[in-house]
Coordinates of C-alpha atoms and ligand atoms in Angstrom, one line a residue:
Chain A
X1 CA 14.5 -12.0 -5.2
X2 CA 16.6 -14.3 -3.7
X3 CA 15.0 -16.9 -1.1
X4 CA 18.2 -19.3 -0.7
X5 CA 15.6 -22.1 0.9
X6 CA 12.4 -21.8 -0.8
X7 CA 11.3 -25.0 -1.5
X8 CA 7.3 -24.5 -2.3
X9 CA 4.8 -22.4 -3.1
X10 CA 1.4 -22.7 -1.4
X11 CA -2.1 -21.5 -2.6
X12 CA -4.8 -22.8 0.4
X13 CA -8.5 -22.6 -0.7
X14 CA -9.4 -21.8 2.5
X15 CA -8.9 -20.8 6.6
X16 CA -7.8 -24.3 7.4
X17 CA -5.4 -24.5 4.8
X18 CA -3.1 -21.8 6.1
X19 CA -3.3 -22.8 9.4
X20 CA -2.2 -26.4 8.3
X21 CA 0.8 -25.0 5.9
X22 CA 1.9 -22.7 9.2
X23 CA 1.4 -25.8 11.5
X24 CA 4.0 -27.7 8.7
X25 CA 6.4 -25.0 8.2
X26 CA 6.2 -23.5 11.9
X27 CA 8.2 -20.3 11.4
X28 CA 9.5 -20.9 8.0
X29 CA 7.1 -20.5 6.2
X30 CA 5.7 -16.9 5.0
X31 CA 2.2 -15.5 4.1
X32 CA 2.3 -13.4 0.8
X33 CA -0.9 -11.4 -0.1
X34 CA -0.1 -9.0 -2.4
X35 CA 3.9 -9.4 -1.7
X36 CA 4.7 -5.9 -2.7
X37 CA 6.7 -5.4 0.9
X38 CA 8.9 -9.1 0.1
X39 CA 11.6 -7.1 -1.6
X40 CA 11.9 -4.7 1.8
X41 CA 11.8 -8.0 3.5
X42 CA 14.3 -9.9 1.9
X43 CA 16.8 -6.8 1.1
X44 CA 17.2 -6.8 4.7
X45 CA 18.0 -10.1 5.0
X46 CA 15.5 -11.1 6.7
X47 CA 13.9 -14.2 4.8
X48 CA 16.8 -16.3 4.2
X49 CA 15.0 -19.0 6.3
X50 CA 11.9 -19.1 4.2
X51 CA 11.2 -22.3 2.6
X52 CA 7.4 -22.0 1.9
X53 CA 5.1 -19.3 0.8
X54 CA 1.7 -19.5 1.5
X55 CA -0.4 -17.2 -0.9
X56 CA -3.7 -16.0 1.0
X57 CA -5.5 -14.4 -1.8
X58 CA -8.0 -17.3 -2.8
X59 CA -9.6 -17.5 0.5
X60 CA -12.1 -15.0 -0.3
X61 CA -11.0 -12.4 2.1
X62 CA -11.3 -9.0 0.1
X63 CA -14.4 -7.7 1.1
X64 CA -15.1 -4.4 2.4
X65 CA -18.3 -4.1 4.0
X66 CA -19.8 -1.1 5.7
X67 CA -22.6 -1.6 8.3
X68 CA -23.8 0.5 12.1
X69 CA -21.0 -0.4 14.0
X70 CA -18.4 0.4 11.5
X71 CA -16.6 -1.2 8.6
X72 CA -14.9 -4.7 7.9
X73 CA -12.0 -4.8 5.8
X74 CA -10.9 -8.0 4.6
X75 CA -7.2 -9.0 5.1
X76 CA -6.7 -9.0 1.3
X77 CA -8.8 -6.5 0.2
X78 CA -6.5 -4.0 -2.2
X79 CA -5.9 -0.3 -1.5
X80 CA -7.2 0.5 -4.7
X81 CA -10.6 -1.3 -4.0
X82 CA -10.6 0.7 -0.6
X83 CA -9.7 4.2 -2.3
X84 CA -13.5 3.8 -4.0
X85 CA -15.7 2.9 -1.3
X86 CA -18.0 6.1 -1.1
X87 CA -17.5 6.1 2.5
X88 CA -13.6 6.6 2.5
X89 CA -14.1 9.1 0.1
X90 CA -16.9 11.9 1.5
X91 CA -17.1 11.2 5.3
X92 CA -15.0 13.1 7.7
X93 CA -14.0 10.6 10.3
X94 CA -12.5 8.3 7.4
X95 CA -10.5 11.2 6.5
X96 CA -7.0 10.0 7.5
X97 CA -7.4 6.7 5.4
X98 CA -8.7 8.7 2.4
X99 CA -5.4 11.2 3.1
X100 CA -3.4 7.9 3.5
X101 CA -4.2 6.3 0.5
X102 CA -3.1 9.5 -1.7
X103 CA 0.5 8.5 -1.5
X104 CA 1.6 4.5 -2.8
X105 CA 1.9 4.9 -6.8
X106 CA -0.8 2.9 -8.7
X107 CA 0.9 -0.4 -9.3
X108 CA 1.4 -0.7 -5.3
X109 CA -2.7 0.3 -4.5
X110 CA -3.4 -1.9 -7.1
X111 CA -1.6 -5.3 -5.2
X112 CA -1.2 -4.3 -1.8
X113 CA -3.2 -5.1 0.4
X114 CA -4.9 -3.9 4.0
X115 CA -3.8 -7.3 6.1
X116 CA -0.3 -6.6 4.3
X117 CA 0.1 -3.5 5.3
X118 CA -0.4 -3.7 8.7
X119 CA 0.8 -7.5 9.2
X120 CA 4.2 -5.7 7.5
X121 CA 4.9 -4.2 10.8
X122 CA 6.8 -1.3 9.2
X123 CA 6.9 1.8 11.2
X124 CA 7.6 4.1 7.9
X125 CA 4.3 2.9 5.9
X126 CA 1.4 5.5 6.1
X127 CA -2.0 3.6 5.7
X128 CA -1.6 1.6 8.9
X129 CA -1.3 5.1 11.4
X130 CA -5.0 5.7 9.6
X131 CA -6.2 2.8 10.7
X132 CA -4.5 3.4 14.2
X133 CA -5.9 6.8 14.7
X134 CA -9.6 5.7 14.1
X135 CA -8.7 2.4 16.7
X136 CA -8.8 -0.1 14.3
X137 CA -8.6 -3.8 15.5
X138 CA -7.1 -6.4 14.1
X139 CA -9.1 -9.7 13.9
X140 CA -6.4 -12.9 13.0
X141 CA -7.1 -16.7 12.9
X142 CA -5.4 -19.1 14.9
X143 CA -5.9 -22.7 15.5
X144 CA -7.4 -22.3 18.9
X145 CA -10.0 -19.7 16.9
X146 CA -10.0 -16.4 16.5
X147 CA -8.8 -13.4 18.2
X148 CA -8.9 -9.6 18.5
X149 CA -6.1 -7.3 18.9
X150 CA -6.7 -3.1 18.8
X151 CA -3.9 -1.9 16.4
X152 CA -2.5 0.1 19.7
X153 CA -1.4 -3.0 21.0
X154 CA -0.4 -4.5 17.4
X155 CA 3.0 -3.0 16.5
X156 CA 5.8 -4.3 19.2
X157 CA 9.1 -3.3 17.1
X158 CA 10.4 -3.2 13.9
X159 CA 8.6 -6.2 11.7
X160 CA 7.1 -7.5 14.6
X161 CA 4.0 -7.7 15.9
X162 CA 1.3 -9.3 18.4
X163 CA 0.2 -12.1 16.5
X164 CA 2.0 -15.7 17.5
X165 CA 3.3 -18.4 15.2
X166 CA 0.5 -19.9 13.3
X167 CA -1.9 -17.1 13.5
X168 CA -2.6 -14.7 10.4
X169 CA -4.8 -11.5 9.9
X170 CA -8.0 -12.1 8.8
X171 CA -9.9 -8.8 8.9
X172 CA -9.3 -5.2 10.2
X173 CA -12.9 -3.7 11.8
X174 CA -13.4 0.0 12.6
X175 CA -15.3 1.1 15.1
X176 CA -18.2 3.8 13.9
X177 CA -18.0 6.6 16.1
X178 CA -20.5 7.9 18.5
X179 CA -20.1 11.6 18.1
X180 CA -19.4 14.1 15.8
X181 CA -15.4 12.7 14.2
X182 CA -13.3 13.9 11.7
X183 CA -9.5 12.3 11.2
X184 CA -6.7 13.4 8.8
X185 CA -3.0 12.6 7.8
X186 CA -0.4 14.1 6.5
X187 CA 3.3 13.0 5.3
X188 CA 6.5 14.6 4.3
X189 CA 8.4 12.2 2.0
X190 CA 11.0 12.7 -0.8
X191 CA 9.2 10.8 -3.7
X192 CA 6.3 8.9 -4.4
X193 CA 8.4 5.6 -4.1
X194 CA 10.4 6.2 -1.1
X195 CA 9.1 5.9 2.6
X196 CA 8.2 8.3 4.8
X197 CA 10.3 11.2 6.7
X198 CA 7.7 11.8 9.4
X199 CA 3.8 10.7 9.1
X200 CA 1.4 11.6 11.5
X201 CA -2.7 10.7 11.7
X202 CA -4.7 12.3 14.0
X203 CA -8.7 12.3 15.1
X204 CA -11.3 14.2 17.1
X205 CA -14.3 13.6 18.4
X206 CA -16.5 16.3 19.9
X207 CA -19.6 16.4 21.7
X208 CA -22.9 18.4 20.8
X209 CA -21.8 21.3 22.1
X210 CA -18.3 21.6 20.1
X211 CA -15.7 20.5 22.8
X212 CA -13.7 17.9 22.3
X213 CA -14.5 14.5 23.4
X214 CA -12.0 12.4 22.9
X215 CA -8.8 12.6 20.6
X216 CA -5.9 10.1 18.7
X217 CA -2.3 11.9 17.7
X218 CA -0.2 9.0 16.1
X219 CA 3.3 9.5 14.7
X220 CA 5.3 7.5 12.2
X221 CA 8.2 7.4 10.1
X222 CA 11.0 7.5 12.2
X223 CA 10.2 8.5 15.3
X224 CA 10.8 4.9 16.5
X225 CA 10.8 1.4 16.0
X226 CA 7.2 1.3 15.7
X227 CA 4.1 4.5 15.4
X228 CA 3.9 5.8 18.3
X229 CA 0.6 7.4 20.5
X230 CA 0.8 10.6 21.4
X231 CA -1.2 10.7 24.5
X232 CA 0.4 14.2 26.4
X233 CA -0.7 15.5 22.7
X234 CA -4.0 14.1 23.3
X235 CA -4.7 15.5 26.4
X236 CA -4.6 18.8 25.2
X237 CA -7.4 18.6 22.7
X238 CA -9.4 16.9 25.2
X239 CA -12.1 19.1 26.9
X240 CA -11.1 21.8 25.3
X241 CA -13.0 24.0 22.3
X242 CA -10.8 23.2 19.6
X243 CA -9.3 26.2 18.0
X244 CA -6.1 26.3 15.7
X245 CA -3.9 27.7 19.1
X246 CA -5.1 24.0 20.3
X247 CA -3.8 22.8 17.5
X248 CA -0.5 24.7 17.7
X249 CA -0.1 23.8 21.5
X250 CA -1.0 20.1 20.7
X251 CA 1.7 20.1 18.0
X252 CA 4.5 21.2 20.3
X253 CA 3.6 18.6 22.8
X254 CA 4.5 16.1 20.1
X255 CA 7.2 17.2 19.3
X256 CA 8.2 16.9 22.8
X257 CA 6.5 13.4 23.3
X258 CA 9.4 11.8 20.6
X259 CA 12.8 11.0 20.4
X260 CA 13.1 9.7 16.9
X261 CA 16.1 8.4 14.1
X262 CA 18.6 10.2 12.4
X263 CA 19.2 7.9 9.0
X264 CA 19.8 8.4 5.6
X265 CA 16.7 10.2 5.1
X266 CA 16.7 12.9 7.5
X267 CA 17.8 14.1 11.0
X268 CA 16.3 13.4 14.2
X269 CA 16.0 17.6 14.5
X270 CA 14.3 17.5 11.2
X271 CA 11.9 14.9 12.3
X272 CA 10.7 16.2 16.0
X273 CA 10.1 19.6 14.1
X274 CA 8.2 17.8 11.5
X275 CA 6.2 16.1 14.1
X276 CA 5.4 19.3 15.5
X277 CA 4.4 20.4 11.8
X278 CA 2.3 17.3 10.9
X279 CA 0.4 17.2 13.6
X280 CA -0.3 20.8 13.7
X281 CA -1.7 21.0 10.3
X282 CA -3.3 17.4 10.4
X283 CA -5.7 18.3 13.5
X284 CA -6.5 21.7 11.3
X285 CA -7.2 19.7 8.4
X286 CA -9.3 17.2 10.7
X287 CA -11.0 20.1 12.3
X288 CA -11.8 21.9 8.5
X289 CA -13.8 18.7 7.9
X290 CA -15.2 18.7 11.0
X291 CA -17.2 22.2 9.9
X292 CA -18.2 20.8 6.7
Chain B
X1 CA 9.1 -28.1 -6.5
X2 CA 8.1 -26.6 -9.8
X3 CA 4.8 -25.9 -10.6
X4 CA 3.1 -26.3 -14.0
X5 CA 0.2 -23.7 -14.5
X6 CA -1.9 -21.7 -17.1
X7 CA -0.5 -18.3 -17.6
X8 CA -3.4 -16.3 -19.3
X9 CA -1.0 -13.5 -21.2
X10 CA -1.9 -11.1 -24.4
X11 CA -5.0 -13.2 -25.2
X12 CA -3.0 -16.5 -25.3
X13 CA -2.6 -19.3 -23.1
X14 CA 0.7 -20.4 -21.6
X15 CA 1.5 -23.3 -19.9
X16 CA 4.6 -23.4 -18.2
X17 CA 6.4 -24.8 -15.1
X18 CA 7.9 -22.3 -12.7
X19 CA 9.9 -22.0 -9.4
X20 CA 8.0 -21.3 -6.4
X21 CA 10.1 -17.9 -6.0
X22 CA 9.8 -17.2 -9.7
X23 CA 8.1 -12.8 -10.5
X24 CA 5.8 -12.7 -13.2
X25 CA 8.8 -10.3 -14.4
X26 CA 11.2 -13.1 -14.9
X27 CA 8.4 -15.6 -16.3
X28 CA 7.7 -12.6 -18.8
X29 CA 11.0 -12.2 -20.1
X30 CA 13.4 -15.9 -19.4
X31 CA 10.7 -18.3 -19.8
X32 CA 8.3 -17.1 -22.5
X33 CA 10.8 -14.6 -24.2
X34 CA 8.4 -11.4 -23.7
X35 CA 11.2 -9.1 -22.8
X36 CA 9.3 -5.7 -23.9
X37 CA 8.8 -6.1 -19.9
X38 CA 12.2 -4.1 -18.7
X39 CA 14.0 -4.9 -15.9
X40 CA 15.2 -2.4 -13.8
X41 CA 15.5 -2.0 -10.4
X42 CA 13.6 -5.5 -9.5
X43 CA 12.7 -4.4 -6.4
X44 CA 9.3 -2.0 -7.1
X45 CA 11.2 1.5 -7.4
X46 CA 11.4 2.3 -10.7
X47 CA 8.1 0.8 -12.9
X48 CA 9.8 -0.5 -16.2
X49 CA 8.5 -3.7 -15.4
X50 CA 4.4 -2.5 -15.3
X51 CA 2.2 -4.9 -16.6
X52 CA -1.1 -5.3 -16.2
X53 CA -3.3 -7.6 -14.3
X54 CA -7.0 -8.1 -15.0
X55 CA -6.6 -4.4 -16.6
X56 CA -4.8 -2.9 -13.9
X57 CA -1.2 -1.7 -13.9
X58 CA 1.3 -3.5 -11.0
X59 CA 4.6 -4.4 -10.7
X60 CA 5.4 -7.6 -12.4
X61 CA 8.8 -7.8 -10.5
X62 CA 6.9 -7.6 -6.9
X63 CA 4.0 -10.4 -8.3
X64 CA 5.1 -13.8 -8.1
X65 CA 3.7 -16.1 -11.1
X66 CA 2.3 -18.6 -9.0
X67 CA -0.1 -15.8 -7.4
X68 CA -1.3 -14.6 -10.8
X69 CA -2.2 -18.5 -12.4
X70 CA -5.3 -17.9 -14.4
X71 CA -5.5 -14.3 -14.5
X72 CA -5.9 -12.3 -17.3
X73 CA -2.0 -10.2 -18.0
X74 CA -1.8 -8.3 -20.6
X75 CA 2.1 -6.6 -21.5
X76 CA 3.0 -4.2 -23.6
X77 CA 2.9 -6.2 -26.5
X78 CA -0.3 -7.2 -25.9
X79 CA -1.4 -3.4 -26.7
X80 CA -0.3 -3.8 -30.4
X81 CA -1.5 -7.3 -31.2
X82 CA -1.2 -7.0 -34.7
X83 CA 2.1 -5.0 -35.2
X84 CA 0.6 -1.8 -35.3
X85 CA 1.0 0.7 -32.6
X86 CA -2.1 2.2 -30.6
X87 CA -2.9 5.3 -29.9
X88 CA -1.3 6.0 -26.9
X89 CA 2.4 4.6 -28.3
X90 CA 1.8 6.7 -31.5
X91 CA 1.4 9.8 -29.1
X92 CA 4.7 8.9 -27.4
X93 CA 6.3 9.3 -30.7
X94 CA 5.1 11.9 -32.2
X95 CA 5.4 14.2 -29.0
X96 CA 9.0 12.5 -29.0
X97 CA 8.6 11.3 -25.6
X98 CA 10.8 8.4 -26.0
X99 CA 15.2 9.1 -25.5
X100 CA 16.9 6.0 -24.0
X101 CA 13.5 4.1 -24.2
X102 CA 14.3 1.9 -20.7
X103 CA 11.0 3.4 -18.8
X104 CA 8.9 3.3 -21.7
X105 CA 7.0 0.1 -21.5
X106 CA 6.3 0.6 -18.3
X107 CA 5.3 4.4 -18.7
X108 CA 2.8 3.3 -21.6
X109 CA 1.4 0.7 -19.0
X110 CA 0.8 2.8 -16.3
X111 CA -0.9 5.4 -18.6
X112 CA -2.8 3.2 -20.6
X113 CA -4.6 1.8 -17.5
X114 CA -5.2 5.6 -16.9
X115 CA -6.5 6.5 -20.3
X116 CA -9.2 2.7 -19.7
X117 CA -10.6 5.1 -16.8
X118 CA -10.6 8.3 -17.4
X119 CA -11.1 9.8 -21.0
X120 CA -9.4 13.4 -20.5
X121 CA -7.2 13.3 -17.6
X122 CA -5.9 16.3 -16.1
X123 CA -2.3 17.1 -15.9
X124 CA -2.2 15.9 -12.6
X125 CA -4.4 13.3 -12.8
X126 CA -1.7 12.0 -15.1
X127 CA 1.4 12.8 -13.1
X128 CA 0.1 10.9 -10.3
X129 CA -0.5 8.1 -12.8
X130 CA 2.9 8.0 -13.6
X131 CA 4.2 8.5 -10.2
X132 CA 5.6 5.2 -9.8
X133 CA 7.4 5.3 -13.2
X134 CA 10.9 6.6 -13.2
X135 CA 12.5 8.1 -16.4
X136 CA 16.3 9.5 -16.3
X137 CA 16.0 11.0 -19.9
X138 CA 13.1 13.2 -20.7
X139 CA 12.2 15.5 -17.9
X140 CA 8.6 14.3 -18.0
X141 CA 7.5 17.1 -19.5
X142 CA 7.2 15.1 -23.0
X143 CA 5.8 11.8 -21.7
X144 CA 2.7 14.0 -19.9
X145 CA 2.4 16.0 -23.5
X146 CA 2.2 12.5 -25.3
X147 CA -0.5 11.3 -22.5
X148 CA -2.2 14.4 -23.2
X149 CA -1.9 13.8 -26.9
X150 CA -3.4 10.8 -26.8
X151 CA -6.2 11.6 -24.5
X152 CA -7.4 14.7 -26.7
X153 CA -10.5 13.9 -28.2
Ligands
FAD1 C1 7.2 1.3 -4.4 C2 6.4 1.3 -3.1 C3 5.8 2.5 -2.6 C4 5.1 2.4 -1.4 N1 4.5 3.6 -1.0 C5 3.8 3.5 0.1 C6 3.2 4.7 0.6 O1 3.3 5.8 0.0 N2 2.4 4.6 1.8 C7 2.3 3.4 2.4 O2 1.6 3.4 3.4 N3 2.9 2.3 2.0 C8 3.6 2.3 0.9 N4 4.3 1.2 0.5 C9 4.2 0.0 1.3 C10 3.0 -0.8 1.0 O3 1.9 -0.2 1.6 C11 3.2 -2.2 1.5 O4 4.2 -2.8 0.8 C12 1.9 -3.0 1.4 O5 0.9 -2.5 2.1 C13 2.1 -4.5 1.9 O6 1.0 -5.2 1.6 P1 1.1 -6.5 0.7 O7 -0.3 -7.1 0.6 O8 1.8 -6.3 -0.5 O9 1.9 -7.4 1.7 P2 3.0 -8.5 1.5 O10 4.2 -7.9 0.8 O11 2.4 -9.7 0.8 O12 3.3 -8.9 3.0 C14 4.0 -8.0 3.8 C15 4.3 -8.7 5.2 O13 3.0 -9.0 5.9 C16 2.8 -10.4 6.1 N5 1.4 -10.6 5.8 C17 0.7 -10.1 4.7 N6 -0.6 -10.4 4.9 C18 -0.8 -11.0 6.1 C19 -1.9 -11.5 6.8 N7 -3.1 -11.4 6.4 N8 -1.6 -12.1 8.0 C20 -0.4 -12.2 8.5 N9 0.7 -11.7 7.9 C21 0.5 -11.2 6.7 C22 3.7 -11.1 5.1 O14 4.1 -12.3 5.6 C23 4.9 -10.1 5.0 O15 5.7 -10.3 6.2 C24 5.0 1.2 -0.7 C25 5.6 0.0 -1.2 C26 6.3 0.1 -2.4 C27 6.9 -1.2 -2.9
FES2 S1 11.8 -3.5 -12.1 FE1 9.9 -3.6 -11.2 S2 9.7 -1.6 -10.3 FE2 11.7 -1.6 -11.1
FES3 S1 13.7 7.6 -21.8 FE1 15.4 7.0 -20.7 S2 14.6 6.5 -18.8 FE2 13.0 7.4 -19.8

């Protein structure tokens, strides 16, 4: 990997540390946690400024705890640890991360991590619409303290997000839900190393007497610079019982909700009809595990 | 600014001093000579360069060396610490899963970490495995048979 003006490699013990190495380096420098997305970084020229690397992964943040109002991921906790909570792997709300995490190949669940994933900002990766659809927040540091920002409000183009200079992610926390939930994703990709074509996440809530309470239709992979939210989707879940023609009609509002890429990988026909097709089958997935 | 740290690798402790922007990869096979580690693509697409840290498989051209001072890395030829081939490698012969050889370091790594979990995988247990392992020769078919081989009890 070529990083023309790297001149040091920093490994802070703790919070204060990084803030102090980002307070030095201002904009050059660069947080690595598991540093599996440097080389998609970098091959797009987009680190030649770099001159320090600040490695987060002694500060202790790799827990993933469970409790009533929902779970608390730790910035650096790995895919692999998260694939084996019980939790992610029975209940039906967690679904879409569970989905999610089928698809990275072993050596990249076992390095990369949750704060990477999303801090990556990369619209084509697949764990981070998971988190979106089940209204993640992300919790980062800064030197005036901490602060809270819903994943909705995260992404703000490609690579770029909410957080300013000198702040980094600390934790991702997801809200429990009240009612009856179930989430899924699904992908269409071309091999277990290559991005995604089209990803979508999706989750419902419904009441105690089957109707839909509340819904999320994220899409990914193309269909912009960052995931979008589908909300004209979302509205037609909402109130209604959910039946697979909802699903159907829900899936056809996506695909008229986005205006994605043509690239290398696919056209941007191909990708509003996939839309239509991912979400269609996700919410029936979601509403299978809802009747579980 | 190089660094000097402990690099924990095959049971043996190496110190040595090493670029900030330095993979584990390049440490593995210009600094310490361990070059059963293959370089491929460099850039986390292809797998020849799996090692293993604190017994799980990853990318040693995606892990820079600073990150993994005082962990426990085994390579490949940490599997055969006294010459002789384990079980797994033996399988990949005998089901002749082996033609140009470039992906097979990296194969056995990712499998081996499989075969530490699980004793009898299933065929797709052991395709998703190896899912981030490219091979242009065999097919796959012969690598799964030697994984299979190796796992029979
Ligand atoms: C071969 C391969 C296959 C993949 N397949 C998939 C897949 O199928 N599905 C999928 O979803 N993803 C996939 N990915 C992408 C993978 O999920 C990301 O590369 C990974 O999640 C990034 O996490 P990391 O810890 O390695 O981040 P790093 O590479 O360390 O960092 C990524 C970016 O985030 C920043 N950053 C990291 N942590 C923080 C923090 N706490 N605060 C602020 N900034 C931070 C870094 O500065 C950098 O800009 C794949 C990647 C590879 C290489
Ligand atoms: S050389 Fe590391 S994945 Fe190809
Ligand atoms: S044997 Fe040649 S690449 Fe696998």
């Amino acid at each position: 990997m070529a990083l023309p003006k790297l001149r040091e490699f920093i490994t802070p013990a703790d919070a204060q540390g990084v803030l102090n190495a980002l307070r030095n380096y201002q904009d050059r420098a660069l947080i690595v946690a598991g540093g599996t997305f440097l080389h998609g970084l970098e091959s797009r020229g987009l680190l030649t400024h770099v001159e320090a690397l600040i490695d987060i992964q002694r500060l202790g943040l790799d827990y993933l705890e469970s409790g009533k109002d929902g779970l608390k991921l730790g910035a650096t906790a790995l895919f692999a640890d998260l694939e084996t909570m019980p939790e992610i792997r029975n209940d039906p709300w967690l679904g879409a991360i569970k989905d999610a995490l089928v698809f990275p190949p072993v050596q990249v669940k076992n390095a990369a991590t949750i704060g990477g994933s999303v801090a990556a900002s990369c619209p084509f990766f697949d764990v981070p619409i998971s988190f979106m659809c089940l209204d993640g927040v992300v919790k980062c540091r800064g030197s005036s303290g901490m602060r809270d920002i819903p994943m909705q409000e995260f992404f703000t183009g490609l690579f770029a997000n909410a957080m300013e200079n000198g702040e980094f992610m600390v934790e991702l926390a997801i809200p429990r839900p009240r009612t009856r939930s179930a989430s899924a994703f699904m992908k269409v990709e071309t091999n277990a190393n290559d991005l995604a074509i089209l990803n979508a996440a999706v989750r419902i809530d419904v009441d105690e007497s089957g109707t839909c309470s509340d819904a999320r239709v994220i899409a990914g992979g193309g269909v912009g610079e960052t995931p979008i939210r589908l909300s004209d989707a979302e509205q037609v879940l909402v109130r209604q019982r959910l039946t697979p023609e909802i699903c159907a009609r829900a899936g056809l509002s996506a695909k008229g909700s986005v205006n994605p890429i043509s690239d290398h990988r696919a056209s941007a026909a191909y990708r509003s009809e996939m839309t239509r097709v991912m979400v269609n089958r996700a919410l029936r997935q979601a509403l299978d595990r809802l009747r579980q | 600014m190089k660094q000097i740290v402990p690099l924990h690798i095959n049971g043996d402790i190496h110190e040595v001093a090493i670029e900030p922007g330095a993979t584990l990869l390049r440490v593995l096979r210009e600094h310490l000579g361990l070059i059963g580690t293959k370089r491929g693509c460099d850039s986390g697409g292809c797998g020849c360069c799996t090692v293993h840290l604190d017994g799980k498989a990853v990318y040693s051209c995606m892990t820079f060396a600073l990150q993994v001072a005082g962990r426990k890395i085994t390579t490949i030829e940490g599997l055969s610490p006294d010459g002789r081939l384990n079980r797994l490698q033996d399988a990949f012969v005998e089901a002749g899963a082996v033609q140009c050889g470039y992906c097979t370091c990296g194969m056995i790594m990712a499998a081996q970490q499989l075969l530490d979990v699980t004793q009898t995988p299933t065929e797709e247990e052991i395709r998703r495995a190896i899912a981030g392992n490219l091979c242009r020769c065999t097919g796959y078919h012969k690598i799964v048979a030697a994984i299979k081989l190796a796992s029979a009890p």
